[in-house]
XYZ file of C-alpha atoms in Angstrom:
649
model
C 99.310 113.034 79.598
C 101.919 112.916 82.586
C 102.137 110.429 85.584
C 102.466 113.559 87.594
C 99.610 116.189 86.010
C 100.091 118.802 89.761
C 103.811 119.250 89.218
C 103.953 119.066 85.199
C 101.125 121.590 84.692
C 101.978 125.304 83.867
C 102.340 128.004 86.741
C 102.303 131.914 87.184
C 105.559 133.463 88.715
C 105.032 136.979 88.482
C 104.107 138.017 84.658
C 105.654 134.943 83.423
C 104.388 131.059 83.021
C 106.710 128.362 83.928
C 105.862 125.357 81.722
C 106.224 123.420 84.726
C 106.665 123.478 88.499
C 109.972 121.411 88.539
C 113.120 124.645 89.614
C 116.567 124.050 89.937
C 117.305 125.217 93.172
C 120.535 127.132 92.758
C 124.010 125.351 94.126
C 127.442 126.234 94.272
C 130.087 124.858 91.543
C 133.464 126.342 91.766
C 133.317 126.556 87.840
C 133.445 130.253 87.456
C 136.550 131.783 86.972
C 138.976 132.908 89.963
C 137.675 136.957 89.263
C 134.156 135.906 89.181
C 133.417 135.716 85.160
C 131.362 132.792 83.597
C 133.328 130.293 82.287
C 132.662 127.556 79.340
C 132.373 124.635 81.972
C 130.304 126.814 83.959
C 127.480 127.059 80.274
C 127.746 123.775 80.071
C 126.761 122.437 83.404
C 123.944 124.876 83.185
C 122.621 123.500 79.659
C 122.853 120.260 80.767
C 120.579 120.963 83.376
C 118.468 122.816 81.794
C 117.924 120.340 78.962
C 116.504 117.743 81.173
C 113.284 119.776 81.576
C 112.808 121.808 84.636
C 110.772 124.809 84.180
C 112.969 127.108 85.908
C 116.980 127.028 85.944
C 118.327 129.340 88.637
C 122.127 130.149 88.641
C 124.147 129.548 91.800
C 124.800 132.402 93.761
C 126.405 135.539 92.051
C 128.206 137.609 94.678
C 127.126 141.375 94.080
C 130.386 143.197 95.824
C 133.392 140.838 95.326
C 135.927 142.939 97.874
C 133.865 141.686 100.609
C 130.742 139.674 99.755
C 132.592 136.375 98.127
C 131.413 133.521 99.948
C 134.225 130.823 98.690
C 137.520 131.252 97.058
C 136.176 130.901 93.321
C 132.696 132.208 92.865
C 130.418 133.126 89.920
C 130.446 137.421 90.423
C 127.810 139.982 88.554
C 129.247 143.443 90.216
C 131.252 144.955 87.064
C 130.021 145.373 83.701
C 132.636 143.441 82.243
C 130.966 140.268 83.745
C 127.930 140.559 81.833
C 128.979 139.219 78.137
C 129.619 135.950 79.876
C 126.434 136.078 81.877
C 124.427 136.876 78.507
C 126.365 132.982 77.140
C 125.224 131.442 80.077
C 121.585 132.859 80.400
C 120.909 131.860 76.496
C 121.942 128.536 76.885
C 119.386 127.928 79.663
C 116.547 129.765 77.641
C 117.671 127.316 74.026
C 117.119 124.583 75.953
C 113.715 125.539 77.221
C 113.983 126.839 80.613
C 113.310 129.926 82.511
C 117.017 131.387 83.157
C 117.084 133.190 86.630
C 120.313 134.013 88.773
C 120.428 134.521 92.048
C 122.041 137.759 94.340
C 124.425 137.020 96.896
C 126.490 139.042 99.578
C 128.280 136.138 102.297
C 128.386 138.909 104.985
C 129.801 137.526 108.309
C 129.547 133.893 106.393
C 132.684 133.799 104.686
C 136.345 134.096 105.669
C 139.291 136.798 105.324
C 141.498 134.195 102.343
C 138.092 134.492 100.303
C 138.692 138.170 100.679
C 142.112 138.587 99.683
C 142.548 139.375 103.323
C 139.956 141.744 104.062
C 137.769 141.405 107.308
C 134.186 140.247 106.348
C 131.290 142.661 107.100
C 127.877 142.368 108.660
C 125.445 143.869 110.209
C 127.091 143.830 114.113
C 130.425 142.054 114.802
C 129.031 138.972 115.757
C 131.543 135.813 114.682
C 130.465 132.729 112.328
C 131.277 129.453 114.248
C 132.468 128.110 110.523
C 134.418 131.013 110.141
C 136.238 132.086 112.991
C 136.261 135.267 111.811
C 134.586 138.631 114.086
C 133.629 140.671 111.079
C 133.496 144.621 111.021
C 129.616 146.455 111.217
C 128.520 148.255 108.445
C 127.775 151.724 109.062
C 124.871 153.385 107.540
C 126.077 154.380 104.362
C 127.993 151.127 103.602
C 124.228 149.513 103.971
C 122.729 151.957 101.775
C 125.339 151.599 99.184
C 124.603 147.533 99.412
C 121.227 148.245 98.562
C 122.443 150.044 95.183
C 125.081 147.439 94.570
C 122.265 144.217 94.819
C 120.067 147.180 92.402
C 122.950 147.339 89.915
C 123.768 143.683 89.985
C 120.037 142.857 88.902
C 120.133 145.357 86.069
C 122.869 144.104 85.095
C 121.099 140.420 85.282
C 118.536 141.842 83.164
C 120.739 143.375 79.945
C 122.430 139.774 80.508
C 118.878 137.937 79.485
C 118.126 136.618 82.272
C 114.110 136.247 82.945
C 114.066 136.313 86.564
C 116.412 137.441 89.610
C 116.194 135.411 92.834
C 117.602 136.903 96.178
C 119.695 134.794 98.904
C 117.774 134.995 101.734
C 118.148 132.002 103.209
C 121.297 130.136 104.971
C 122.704 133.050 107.285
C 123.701 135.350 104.320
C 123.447 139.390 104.672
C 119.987 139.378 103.595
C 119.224 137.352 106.066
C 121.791 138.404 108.890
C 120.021 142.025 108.595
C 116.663 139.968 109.402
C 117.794 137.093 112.014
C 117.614 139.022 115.874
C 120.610 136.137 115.841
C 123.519 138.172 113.708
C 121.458 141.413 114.187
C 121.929 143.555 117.355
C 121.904 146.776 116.027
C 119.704 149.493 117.624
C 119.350 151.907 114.759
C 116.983 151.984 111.077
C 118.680 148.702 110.329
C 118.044 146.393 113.600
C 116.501 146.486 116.822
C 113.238 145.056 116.749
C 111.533 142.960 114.294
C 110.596 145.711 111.949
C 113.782 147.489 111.854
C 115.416 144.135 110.923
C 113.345 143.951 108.089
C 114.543 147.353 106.462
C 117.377 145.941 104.549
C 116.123 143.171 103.175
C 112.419 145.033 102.462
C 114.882 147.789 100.879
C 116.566 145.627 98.424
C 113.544 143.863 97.597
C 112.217 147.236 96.644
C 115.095 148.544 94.875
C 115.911 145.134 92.914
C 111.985 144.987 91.697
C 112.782 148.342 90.107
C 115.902 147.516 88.283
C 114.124 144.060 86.849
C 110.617 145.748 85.938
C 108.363 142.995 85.292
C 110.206 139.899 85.253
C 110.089 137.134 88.992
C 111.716 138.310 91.750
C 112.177 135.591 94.237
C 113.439 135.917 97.776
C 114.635 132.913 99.591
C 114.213 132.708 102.537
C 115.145 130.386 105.804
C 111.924 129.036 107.834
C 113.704 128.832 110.787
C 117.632 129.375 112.037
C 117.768 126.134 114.548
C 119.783 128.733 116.794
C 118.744 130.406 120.108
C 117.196 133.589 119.938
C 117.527 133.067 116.024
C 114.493 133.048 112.984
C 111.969 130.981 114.311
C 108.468 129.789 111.928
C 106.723 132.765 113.441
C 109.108 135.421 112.197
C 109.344 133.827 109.207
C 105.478 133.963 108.276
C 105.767 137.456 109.345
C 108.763 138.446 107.380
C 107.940 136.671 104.059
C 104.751 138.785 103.990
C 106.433 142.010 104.458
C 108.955 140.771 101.683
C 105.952 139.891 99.072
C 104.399 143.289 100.030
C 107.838 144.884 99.467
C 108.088 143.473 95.527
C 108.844 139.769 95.824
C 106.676 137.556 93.545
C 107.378 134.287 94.976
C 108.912 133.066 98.706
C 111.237 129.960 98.360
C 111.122 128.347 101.411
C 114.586 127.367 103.209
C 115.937 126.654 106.671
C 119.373 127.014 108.233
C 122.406 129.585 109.404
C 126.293 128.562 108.848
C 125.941 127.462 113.113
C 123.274 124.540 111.955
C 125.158 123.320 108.519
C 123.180 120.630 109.110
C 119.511 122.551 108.319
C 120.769 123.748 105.207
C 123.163 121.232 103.534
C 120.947 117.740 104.780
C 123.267 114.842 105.437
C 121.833 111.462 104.632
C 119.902 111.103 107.457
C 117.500 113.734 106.921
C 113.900 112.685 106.294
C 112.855 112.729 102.511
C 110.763 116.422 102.174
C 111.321 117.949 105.872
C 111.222 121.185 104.779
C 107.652 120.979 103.467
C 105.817 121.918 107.161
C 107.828 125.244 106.704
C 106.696 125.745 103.201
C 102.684 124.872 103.965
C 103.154 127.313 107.077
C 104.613 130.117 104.961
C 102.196 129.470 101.993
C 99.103 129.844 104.382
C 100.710 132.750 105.432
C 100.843 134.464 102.201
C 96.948 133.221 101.757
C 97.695 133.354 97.970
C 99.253 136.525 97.911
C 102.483 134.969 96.121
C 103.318 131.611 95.203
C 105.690 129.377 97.630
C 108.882 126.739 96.526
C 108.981 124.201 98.368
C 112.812 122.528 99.074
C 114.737 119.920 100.823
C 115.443 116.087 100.108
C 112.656 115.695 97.690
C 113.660 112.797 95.632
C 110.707 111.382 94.659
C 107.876 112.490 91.432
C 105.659 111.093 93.636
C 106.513 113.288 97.141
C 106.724 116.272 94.075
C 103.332 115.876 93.078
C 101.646 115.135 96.900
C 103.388 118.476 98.149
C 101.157 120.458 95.693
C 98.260 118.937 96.445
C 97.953 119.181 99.881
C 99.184 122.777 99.845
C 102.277 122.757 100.867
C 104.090 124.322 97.815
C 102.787 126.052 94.783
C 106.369 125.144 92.944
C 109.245 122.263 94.045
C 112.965 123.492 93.970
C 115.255 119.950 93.506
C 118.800 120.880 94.166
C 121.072 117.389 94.159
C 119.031 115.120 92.897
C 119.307 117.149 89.182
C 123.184 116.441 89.719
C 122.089 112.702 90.221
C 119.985 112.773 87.254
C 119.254 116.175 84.929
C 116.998 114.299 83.085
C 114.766 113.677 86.487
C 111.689 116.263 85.171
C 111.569 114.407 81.873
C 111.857 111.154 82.959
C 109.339 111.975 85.981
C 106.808 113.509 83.394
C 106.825 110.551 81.144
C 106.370 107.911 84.448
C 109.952 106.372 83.646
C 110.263 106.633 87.864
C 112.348 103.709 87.881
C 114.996 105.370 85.516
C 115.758 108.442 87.477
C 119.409 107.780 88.921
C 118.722 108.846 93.033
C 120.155 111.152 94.620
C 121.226 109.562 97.945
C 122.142 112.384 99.680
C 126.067 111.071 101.013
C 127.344 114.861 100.189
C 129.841 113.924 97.835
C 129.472 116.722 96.161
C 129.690 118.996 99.327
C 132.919 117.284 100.252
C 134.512 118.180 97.015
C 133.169 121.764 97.290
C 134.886 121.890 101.119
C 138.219 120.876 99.509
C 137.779 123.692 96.816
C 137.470 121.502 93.935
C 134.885 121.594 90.975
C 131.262 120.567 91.831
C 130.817 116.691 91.120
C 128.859 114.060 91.635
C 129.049 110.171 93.679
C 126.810 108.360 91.333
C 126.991 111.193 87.999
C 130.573 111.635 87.072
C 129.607 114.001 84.392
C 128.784 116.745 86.401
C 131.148 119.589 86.636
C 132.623 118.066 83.046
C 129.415 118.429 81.078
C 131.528 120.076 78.410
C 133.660 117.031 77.989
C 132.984 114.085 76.009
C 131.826 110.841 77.509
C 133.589 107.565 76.666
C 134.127 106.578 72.927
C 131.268 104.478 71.816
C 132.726 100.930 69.675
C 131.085 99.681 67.103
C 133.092 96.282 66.822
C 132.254 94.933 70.088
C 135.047 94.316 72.056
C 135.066 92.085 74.981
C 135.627 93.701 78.477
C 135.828 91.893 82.071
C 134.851 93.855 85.397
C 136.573 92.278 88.188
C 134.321 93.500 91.109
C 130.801 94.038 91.988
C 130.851 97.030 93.979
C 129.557 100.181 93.252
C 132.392 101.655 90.832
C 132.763 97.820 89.319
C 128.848 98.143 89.163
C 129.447 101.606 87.324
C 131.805 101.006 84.967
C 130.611 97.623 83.617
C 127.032 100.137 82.852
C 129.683 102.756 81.317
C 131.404 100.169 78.972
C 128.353 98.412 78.023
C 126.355 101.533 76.836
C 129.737 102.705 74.812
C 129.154 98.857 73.079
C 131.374 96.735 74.943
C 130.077 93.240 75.683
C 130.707 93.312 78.991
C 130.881 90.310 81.642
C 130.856 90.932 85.746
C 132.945 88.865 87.865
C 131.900 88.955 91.409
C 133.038 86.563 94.540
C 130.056 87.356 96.594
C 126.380 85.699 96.014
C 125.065 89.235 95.848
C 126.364 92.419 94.183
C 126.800 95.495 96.351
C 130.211 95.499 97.574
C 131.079 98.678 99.069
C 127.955 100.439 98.798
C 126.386 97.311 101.171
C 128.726 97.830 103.663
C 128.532 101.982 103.975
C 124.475 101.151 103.960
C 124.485 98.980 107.038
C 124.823 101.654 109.732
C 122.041 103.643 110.848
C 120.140 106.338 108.958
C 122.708 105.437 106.042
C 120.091 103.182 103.744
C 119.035 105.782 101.241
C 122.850 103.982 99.593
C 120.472 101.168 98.931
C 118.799 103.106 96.395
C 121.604 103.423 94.010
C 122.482 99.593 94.580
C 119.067 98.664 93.491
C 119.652 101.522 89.909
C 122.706 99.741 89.616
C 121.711 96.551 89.546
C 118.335 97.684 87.407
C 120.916 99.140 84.772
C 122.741 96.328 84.436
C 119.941 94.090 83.893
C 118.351 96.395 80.902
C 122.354 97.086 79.269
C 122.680 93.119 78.862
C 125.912 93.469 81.182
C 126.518 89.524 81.768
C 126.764 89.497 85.557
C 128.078 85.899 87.002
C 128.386 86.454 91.193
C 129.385 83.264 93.511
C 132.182 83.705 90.570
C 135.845 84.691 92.191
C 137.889 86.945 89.648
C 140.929 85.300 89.057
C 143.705 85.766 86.893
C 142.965 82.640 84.899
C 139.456 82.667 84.882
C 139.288 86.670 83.438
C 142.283 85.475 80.586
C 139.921 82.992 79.888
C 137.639 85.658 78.362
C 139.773 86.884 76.188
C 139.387 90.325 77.195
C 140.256 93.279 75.240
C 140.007 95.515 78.710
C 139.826 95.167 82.323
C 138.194 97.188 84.897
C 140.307 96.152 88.174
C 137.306 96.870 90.876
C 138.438 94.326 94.075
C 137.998 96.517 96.920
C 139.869 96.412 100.072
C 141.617 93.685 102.353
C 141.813 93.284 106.122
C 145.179 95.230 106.803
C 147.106 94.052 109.754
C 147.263 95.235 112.891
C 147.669 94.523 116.629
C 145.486 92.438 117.114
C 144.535 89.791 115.025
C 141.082 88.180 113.988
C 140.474 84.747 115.412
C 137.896 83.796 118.531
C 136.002 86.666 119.599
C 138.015 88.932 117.492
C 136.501 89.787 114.242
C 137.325 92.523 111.158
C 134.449 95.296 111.556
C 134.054 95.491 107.716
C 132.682 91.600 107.693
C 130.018 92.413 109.948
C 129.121 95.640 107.633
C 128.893 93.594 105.006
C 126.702 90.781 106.740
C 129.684 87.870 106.068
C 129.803 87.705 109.719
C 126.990 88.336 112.746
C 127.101 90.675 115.353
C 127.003 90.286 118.794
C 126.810 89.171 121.546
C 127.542 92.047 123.519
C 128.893 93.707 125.568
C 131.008 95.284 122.145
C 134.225 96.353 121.393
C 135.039 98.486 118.873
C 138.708 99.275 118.157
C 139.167 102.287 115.697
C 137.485 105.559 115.893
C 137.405 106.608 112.238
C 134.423 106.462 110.196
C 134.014 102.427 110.314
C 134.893 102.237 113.780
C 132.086 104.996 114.563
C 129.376 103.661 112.224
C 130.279 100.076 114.045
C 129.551 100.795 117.408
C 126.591 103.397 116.183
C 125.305 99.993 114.643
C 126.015 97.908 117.753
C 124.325 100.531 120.146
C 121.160 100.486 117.780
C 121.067 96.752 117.990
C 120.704 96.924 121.418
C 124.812 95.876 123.159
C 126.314 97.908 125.238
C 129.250 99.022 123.190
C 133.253 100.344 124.275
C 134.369 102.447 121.666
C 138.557 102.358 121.639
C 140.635 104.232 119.892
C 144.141 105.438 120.000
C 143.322 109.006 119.170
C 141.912 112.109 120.696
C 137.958 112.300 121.037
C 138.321 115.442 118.425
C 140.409 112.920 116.158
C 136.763 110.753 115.785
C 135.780 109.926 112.582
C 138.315 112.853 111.305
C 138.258 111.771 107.731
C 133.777 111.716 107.274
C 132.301 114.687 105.307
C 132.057 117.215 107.381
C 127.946 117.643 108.133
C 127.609 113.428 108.489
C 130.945 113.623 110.858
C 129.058 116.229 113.062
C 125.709 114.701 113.326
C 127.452 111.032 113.467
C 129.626 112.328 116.560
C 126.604 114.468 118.004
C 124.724 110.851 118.007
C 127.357 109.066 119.402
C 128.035 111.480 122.288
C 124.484 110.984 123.327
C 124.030 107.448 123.150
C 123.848 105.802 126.408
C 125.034 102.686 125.505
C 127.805 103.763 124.008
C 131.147 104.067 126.161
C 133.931 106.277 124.359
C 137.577 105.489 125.591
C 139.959 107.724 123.403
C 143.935 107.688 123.617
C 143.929 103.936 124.565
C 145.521 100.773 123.123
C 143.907 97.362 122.687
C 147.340 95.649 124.093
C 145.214 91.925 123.893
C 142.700 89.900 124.205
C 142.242 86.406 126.377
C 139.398 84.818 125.709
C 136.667 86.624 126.425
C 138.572 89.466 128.411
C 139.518 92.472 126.246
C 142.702 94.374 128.184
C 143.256 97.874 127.431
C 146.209 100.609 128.175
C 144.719 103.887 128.557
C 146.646 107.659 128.925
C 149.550 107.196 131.485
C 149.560 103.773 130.948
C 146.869 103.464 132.763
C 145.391 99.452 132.444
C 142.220 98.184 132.121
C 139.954 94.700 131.335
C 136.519 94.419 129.940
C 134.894 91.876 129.327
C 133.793 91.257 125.586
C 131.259 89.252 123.988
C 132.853 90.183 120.588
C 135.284 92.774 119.568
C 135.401 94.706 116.358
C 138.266 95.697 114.681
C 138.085 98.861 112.610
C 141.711 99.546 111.805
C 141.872 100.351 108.095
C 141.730 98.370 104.768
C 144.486 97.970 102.147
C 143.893 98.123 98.404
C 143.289 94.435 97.056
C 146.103 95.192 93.666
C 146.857 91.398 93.354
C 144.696 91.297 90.400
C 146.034 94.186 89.121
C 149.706 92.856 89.133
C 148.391 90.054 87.446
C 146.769 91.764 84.690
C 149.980 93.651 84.482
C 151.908 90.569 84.114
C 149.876 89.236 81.619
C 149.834 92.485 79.510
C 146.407 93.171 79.533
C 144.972 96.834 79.174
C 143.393 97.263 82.576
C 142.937 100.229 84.936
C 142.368 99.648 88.774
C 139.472 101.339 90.413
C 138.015 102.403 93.574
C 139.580 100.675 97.025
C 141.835 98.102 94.829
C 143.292 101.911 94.466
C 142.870 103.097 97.106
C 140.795 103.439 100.069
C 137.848 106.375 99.041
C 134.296 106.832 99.219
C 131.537 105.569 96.599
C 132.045 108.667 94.483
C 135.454 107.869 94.399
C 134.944 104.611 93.068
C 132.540 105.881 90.500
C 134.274 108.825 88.917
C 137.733 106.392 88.870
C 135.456 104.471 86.519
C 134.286 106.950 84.172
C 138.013 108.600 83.997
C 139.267 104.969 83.250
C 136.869 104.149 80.918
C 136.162 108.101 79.290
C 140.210 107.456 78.615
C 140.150 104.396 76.522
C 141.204 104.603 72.841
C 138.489 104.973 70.372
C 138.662 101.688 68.369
């Protein structure tokens, strides 16, 4: 028996049965090798995943026609034969553990950029630029398009002598396929474009051609619901084409949304609902009136939202992409009602950040991923004594870590309530799914016996006292200086986020427009003040250091508020009494008066603990903020590298 019978029950995908309706939705890495081939980090990841129970595994996107298909500077490639012995490793080691192994076809067409392509111009189907890009690409003429259809036909056969069970195609997210069908990127006026039909010939052609080279294993074509862009896919189109596609070949739709110009449709920052998607999987699947089976995607966290999508017809199968980073072990967990256990996927984009700076997939809250084939920290049998100074998320982390590699383990923490860091990054708007790892923290410390003492300062004394055999240094951040000092009206933004101090009254001031400064006066606007946003940079300079899709929906959001007053290249000088006077571009002066004015001017690391430890010669490693200034993940992973690098006893 299973808590969740609707999405733990078999399912048809073609001529195959899934043992369940739990897929991996497929997700970029940057763990294949530079030219493409499979690589052992890249096996191991996928295992890992695959071992935690989801009926279907699909492999990130394998780019068909390196010269000018790559979509990033390292991806996973299936174009020559050479590239198919690794792709045979990887395939098996989904299928030992279980799982359905399926790969999915790729070509980045206008959607990827000239140092991806060793210089190359990108290609599409009309020379119509990416905003991400920058980049006009070249058209294809009509034999280059026929030879792509041959090229997505040869990379599927060679999918199949690889092992794998079923090929999906990348429809979805403003890639060729679906360039050729969006009247967006397609202005063609020939067999390839010009009206809805025509625009379907590409796509519809590889379809065909693909379902030829696989025989009878699942061919799935994802596609995107709706583009977000003028004149671009809309639902209707979408119904429309995903018929066409199933009458084409494809044996199952998997329903997406997005185009590189809405990054926000397709790679959800934390604001997004839980399960948005799911109206443009319902409409598709009624569409289809049973004619192929629909996935259903996007910000589905919960075995509970899982299970009510299939019932009310919304999906046939449910496609979790992050949240099996989070947590691999979410279908197994799910199926056996341990809920409470799954680690949540929060959706801050950690991982996407890392992926934007070109570095190995990874994981906020599972430091793990991207280093499955690594061992985890040394587990002691003699029971040493460790101290966590900190009870923030990565002091949070790490006193779980040491505790379940058999450390008796005791939490320091000043405040009454643990949280830290992740409290304070929760507090502005649309930011609360943070909360939810704060509460699996706290939940894991409870059941790992982790002795946690807050109201309890971490001094020097007090953690020698202990005894300690190792220190995890996890303080956070001070105040640092700056112009202006706190005092009177004047008061550090952070203790506000935190809920040391209260806000208001209004009218606000917020000095400092990076990330803090911008989530402060979001707050303040919410609350109701009217609220002067100051800072001594450019309006383009706001929030410059944010992942990228948060920074442009924050800054969207804050452009639009109406109570919300943005005065860029201008100086706080002082402030008397309740009077707030400002120097603006050409020294230009100014005074407004202030009910309470925020400073938001950047944090320094909070090492004096560290020093002492140092003093005292006591193994200890600093973490997080005490660091230096970072994100959650940042804390986190510092505390599995700290902790995965301890001497076995």
């Amino acid at each position: 028996m299973t808590a969740f019978p609707l999405l733990f029950s078999p399912v048809r995908l073609g001529r195959l049965t899934l043992a369940n309706r739990v897929v991996m939705a497929a997700m970029e890495t940057n763990l294949a090798d530079p030219s493409g081939a499979v690589t052992e980090a890249l096996v191991a990841h996928y295992r890992r995943r695959a071992a935690g129970g989801a009926g279907m595994v699909t492999v990130e996107y394998a780019c068909v026609e390196q010269r000018h298909g790559r979509g990033s500077s390292i991806q996973l490639a299936l174009d020559e034969d050479r590239l198919v012995a690794g792709h045979a490793r990887l395939a098996a080691a989904i299928a030992d553990q279980g799982a359905v192994a399926c790969l999915q076809l790729h070509h980045a067409g206008r959607q990827t950029s000239p140092r991806f392509l060793d210089g190359r111009q990108p290609v599409a189907p009309s020379a119509h630029e990416s905003w991400m890009f920058r980049t006009t690409p070249r058209a294809l003429d009509d034999a280059e398009v026929e030879a792509l259809v041959g090229q997505f036909a040869d990379a599927a056969a060679r999918a199949v002598a690889a092992g794998y069970a079923a090929i999906e195609l990348h429809g979805a997210h403003g890639y060729l396929l679906g360039q050729f069908l969006s009247p967006w990127t397609n202005r063609r006026d020939d067999r390839w474009g010009g009206d809805a039909q025509r625009r379907l010939a590409f796509p519809s052609a590889v379809v065909r051609r693909v379902k030829a080279a696989i025989g009878d294993r699942p061919l799935v074509y994802r596609l995107s619901a709706e583009e977000f862009v003028p004149g671009g896919i809309d639902p209707d189109e979408a119904a429309a084409a995903a018929c066409a596609l199933v009458a084409a070949g494809a044996d199952a739709i998997h329903v997406s949304t997005g185009i590189a110009e809405r990054l926000d449709t397709n790679v959800d920052p934390i604001a997004t609902a839980e399960g948005w998607r799911l109206g443009h999987a319902r409409r598709i699947r009624r569409a289809l009136a049973g004619a192929a089976p629909v996935i259903g995607v996007g910000v589905i966290r919960s075995p509970a939202m899982a299970e009510a999508a299939i019932a009310e017809g919304s999906a046939d199968l449910i496609a979790l992409g992050r949240a099996l980073l989070a947590d691999p072990d979410w279908p197994r967990k799910a199926a056996a009602g341990r809920v409470a256990a799954i680690r949540p996927c929060t959706s801050c984009n950690w991982c996407i950040q890392r992926l934007g700076q070109h570095g190995g997939i990874g994981c906020a809250e599972n430091p793990a991923v991207g280093r499955d084939q690594l061992d985890g920290p040394a587990i002691r049998t003699n029971r040493p004594r460790a101290v966590v100074a900190g009870g923030g998320p990565g002091g949070m982390a790490g006193a779980v870590l040491l505790a379940e590699a058999g450390w008796r383990v005791t939490l320091l923490e000043a405040s009454v309530r643990l949280g830290g860091g992740i409290d304070v990054s929760a507090r502005p708007p649309f930011k609360d799914k943070l909360l939810w790892y704060r509460d699996h923290l706290v939940r894991r410390l409870a059941e790992t016996g982790v002795d946690v003492q807050c109201g309890t300062p971490a001094d020097a004394a007090g953690i020698l006292a202990h005894d300690p055999a190792f220190v995890l240094v996890a303080t956070g951040s001070l105040e640092r200086d700056g112009e202006v000092a706190p005092g009177g009206i004047v008061v550090p933004a952070y203790d506000v986020l935190a809920g040391d101090r209260p806000l208001g009254p209004g009218p606000i001031l917020v000095y400092g427009g990076g990330e803090t400064g911008c989530e402060t006066a979001e707050l303040a606007a919410a609350e109701g003040w009217t609220v002067h946003l100051v800072t001594r940079s450019t309006a383009r300079q706001l929030a410059r250091s944010a992942e990228l899709v948060y920074r442009r929906t924050l800054l969207q959001r804050l452009h639009a508020h109406p109570r919300i007053e943005l005065l860029a290249e201008t100086r706080l000088a002082r402030v008397e009494g309740d009077q707030a006077l400002l120097e603006g571009p050409g020294g230009a002066r100014r005074r407004i008066a202030c009910g309470q004015v925020l400073l938001a001017q950047g944090r320094r690391p909070a090492d004096g603990l560290a020093t002492a430890m140092a003093a005292a010669g006591v193994p200890h490693a600093v973490i997080g903020d005490a660091r230096r200034g970072g994100r959650i993940g940042d804390a986190v992973n510092d505390a599995w590298d700290a902790i995965r690098g301890l001497p076995p006893a």
